[in-house]
CSV table of C-alpha atoms in Angstrom, one decimal:
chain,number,residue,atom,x,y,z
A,9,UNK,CA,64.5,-77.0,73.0
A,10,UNK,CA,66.9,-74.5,71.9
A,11,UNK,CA,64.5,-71.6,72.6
A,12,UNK,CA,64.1,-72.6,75.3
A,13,UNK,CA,68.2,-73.0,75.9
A,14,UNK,CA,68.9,-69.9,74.8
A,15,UNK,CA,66.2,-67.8,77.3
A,16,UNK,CA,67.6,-69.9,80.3
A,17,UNK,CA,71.2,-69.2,79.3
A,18,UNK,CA,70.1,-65.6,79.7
A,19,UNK,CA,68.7,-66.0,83.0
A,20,UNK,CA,71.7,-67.5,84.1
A,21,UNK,CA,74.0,-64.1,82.3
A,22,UNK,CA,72.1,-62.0,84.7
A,23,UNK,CA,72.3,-64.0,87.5
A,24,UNK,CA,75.4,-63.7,87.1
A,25,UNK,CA,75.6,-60.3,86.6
A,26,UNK,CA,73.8,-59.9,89.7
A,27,UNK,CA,75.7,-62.2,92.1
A,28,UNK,CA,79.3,-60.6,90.4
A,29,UNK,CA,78.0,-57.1,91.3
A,30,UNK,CA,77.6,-58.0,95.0
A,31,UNK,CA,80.9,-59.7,94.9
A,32,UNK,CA,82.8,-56.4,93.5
A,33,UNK,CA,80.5,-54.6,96.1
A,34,UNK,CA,82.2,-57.5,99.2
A,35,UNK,CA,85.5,-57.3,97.4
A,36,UNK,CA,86.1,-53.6,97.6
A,37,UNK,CA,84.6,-53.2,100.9
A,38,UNK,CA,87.5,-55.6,102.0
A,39,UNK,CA,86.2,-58.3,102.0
A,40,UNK,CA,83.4,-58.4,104.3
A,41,UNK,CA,80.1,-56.2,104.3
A,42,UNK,CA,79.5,-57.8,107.8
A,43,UNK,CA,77.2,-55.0,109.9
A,44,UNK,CA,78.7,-52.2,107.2
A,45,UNK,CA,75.6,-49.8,105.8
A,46,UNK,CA,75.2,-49.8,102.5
A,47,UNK,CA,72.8,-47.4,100.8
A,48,UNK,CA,70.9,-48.8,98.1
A,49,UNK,CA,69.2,-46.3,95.5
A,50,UNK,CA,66.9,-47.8,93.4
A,51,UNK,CA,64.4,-50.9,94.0
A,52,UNK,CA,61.9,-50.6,90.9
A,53,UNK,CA,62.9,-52.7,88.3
A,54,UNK,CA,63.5,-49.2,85.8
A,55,UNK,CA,62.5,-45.5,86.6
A,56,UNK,CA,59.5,-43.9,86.4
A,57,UNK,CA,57.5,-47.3,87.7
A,58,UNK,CA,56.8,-49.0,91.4
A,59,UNK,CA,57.2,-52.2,89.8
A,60,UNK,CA,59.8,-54.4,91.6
A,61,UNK,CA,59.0,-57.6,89.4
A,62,UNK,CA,62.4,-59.7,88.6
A,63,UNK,CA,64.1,-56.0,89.9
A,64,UNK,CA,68.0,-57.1,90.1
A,65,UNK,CA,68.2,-55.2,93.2
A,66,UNK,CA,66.0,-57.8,94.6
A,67,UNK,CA,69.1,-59.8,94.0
A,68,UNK,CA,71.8,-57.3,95.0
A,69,UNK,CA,70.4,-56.8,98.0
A,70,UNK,CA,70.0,-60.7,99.1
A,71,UNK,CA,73.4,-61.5,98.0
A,72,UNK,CA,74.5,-58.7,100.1
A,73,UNK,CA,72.2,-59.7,103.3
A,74,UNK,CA,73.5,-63.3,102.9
A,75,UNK,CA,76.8,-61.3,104.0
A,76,UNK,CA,74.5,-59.6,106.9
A,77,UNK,CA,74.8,-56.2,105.4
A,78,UNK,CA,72.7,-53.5,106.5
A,79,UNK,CA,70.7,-51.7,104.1
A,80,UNK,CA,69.0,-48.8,103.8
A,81,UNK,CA,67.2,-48.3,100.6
A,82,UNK,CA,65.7,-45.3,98.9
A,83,UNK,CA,63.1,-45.5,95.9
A,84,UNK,CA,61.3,-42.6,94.8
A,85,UNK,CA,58.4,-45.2,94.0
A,86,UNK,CA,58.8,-48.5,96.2
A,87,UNK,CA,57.0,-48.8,99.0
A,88,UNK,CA,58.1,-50.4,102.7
A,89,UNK,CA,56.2,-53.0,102.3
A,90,UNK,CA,57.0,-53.8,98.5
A,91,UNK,CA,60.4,-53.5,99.4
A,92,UNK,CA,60.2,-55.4,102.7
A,93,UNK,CA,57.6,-58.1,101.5
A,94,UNK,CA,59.8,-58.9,98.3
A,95,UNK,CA,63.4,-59.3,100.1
A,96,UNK,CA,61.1,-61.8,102.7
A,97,UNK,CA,60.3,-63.6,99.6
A,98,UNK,CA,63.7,-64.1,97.7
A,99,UNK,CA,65.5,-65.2,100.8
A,100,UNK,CA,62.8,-67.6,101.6
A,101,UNK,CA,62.9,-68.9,98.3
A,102,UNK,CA,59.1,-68.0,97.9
A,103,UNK,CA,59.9,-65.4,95.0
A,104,UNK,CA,57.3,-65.0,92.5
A,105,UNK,CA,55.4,-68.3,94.2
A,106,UNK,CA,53.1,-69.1,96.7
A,107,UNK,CA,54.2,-68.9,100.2
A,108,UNK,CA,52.4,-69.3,103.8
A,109,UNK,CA,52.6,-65.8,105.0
A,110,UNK,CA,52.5,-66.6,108.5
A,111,UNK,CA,55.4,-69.1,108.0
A,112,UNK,CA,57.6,-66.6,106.0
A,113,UNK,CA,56.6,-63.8,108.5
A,114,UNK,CA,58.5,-66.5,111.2
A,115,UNK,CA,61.4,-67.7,109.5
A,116,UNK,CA,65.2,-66.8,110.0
A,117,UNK,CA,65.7,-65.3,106.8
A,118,UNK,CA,62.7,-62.6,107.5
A,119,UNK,CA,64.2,-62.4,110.7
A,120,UNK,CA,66.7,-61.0,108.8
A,121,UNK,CA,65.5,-59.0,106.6
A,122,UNK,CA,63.6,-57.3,109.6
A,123,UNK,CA,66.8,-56.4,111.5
A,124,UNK,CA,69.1,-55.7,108.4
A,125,UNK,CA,67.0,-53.4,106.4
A,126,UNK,CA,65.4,-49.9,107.0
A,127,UNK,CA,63.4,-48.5,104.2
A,128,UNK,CA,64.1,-44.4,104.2
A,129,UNK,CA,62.3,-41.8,102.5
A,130,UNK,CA,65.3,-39.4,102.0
A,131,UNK,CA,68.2,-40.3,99.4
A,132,UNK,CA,70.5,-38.0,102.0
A,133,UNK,CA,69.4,-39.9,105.2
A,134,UNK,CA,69.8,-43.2,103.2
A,135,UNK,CA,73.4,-42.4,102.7
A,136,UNK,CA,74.4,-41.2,105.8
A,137,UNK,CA,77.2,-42.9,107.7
A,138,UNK,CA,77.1,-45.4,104.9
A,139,UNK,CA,79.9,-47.2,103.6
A,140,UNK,CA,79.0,-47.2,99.8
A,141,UNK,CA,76.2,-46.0,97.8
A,142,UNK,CA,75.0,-48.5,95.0
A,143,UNK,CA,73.0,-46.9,92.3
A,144,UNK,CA,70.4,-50.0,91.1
A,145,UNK,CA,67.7,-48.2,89.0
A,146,UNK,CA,67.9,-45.4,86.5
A,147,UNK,CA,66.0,-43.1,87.9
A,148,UNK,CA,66.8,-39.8,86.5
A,149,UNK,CA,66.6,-37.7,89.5
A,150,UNK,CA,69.6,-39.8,91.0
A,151,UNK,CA,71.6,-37.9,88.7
A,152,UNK,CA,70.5,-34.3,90.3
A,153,UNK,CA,72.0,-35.4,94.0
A,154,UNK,CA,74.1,-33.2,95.8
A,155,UNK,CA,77.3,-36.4,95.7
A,156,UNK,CA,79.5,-34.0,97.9
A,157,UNK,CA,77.2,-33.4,100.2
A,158,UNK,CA,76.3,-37.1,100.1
A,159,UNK,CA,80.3,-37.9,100.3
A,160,UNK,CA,80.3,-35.8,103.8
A,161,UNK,CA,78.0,-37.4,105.4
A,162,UNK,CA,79.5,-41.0,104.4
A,163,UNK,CA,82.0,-43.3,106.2
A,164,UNK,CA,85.5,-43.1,104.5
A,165,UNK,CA,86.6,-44.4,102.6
A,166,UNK,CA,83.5,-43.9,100.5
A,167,UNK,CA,82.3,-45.7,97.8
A,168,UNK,CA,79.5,-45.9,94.7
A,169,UNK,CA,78.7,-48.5,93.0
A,170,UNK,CA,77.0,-47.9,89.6
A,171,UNK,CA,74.9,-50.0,88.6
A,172,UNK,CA,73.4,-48.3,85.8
A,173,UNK,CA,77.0,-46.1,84.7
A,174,UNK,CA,74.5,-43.1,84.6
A,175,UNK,CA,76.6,-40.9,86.7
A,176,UNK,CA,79.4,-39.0,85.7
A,177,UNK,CA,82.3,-40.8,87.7
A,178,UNK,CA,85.2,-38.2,86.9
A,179,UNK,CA,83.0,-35.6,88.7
A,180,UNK,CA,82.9,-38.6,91.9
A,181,UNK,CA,86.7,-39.3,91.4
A,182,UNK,CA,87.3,-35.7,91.9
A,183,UNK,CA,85.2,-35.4,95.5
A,184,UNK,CA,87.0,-38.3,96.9
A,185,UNK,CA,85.0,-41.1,96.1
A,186,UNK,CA,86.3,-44.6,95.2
A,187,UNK,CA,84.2,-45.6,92.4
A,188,UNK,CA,82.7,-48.3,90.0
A,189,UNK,CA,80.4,-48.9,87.5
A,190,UNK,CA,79.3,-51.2,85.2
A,191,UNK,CA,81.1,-51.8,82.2
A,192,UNK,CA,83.7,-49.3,83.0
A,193,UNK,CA,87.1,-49.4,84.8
A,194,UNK,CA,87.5,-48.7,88.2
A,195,UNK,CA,88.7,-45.2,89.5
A,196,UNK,CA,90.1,-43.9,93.2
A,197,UNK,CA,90.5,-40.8,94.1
């Protein structure tokens, strides 16, 4: 019994985690994320893999549609239909079980997910006229970006969100962006 305490008190920590990341994402977008874009990079559960399994951007991202959010989301790796099929599933509560595919295909939730999320093959055209950027897997390459170019292209005031603190947030400060990251303090430009 307390084994298996202790490994459900860590899948409540990054529930958590997850839901509190949203929220900080809601709160600095005052308040609402109502019909706002946010560009999501990052769906795999860590770089270098298309696997999505227990992915907290799975999370993220229904926390945020619950809001009715619209997101577009980039993943060097994740395909439409990974990405599509798996947000069906999580806000259908059919995660990880079995689930009538014609009934989830009808329900309001996929509804949802169908009108609220694009899929894009371009981290630039992700980002553009996009509110924040939130930065959900570690992929390496997300470090390489061109952020100003990124910035311009953004609604302002622009925001990123890191999820994984693997970008260099003084270097974000300093083009204008209103940042955050995990485990770190929050910065404005």
């Amino acid at each position: 019994q307390e084994v298996a305490d202790y490994f459900y008190g860590v899948i409540q920590i990054n529930d958590f985690q997850r839901k509190r990341f949203a929220q900080k994402v809601v709160h600095k977008l005052f308040n609402t994320v109502t019909h706002k874009k946010i560009a999501v990079f990052g769906f795999a559960f860590k770089k270098d893999t298309g696997d999505t399994r227990e992915s907290s951007s799975i999370y993220i991202c229904k926390y945020l549609l619950e809001e009715r959010a619209m997101l577009t989301i980039y993943d060097p790796e994740v395909t439409e239909f990974q990405v599509t099929d798996d947000l069906k599933r999580v806000m259908n509560d059919a995660y990880g079980g079995d689930f009538f595919a014609a009934r989830l295909e009808q329900s309001e939730h996929s509804a949802l997910v169908a009108s609220n999320v694009k899929v894009e093959s371009d981290p630039y055209e992700a980002a553009k006229d996009a509110h924040a950027v939130l930065i959900l897997t570690e992929w390496d390459v997300f470090k390489t970006y061109d952020y100003k170019k990124i910035y311009d292209s953004m609604k302002k005031p622009a925001f990123i969100f890191d999820g994984r603190s693997i970008l260099d947030l003084e270097a974000l400060k300093n083009i204008g962006y209103d940042t955050y990251a995990i485990g770190q303090a929050d910065t404005k430009p």
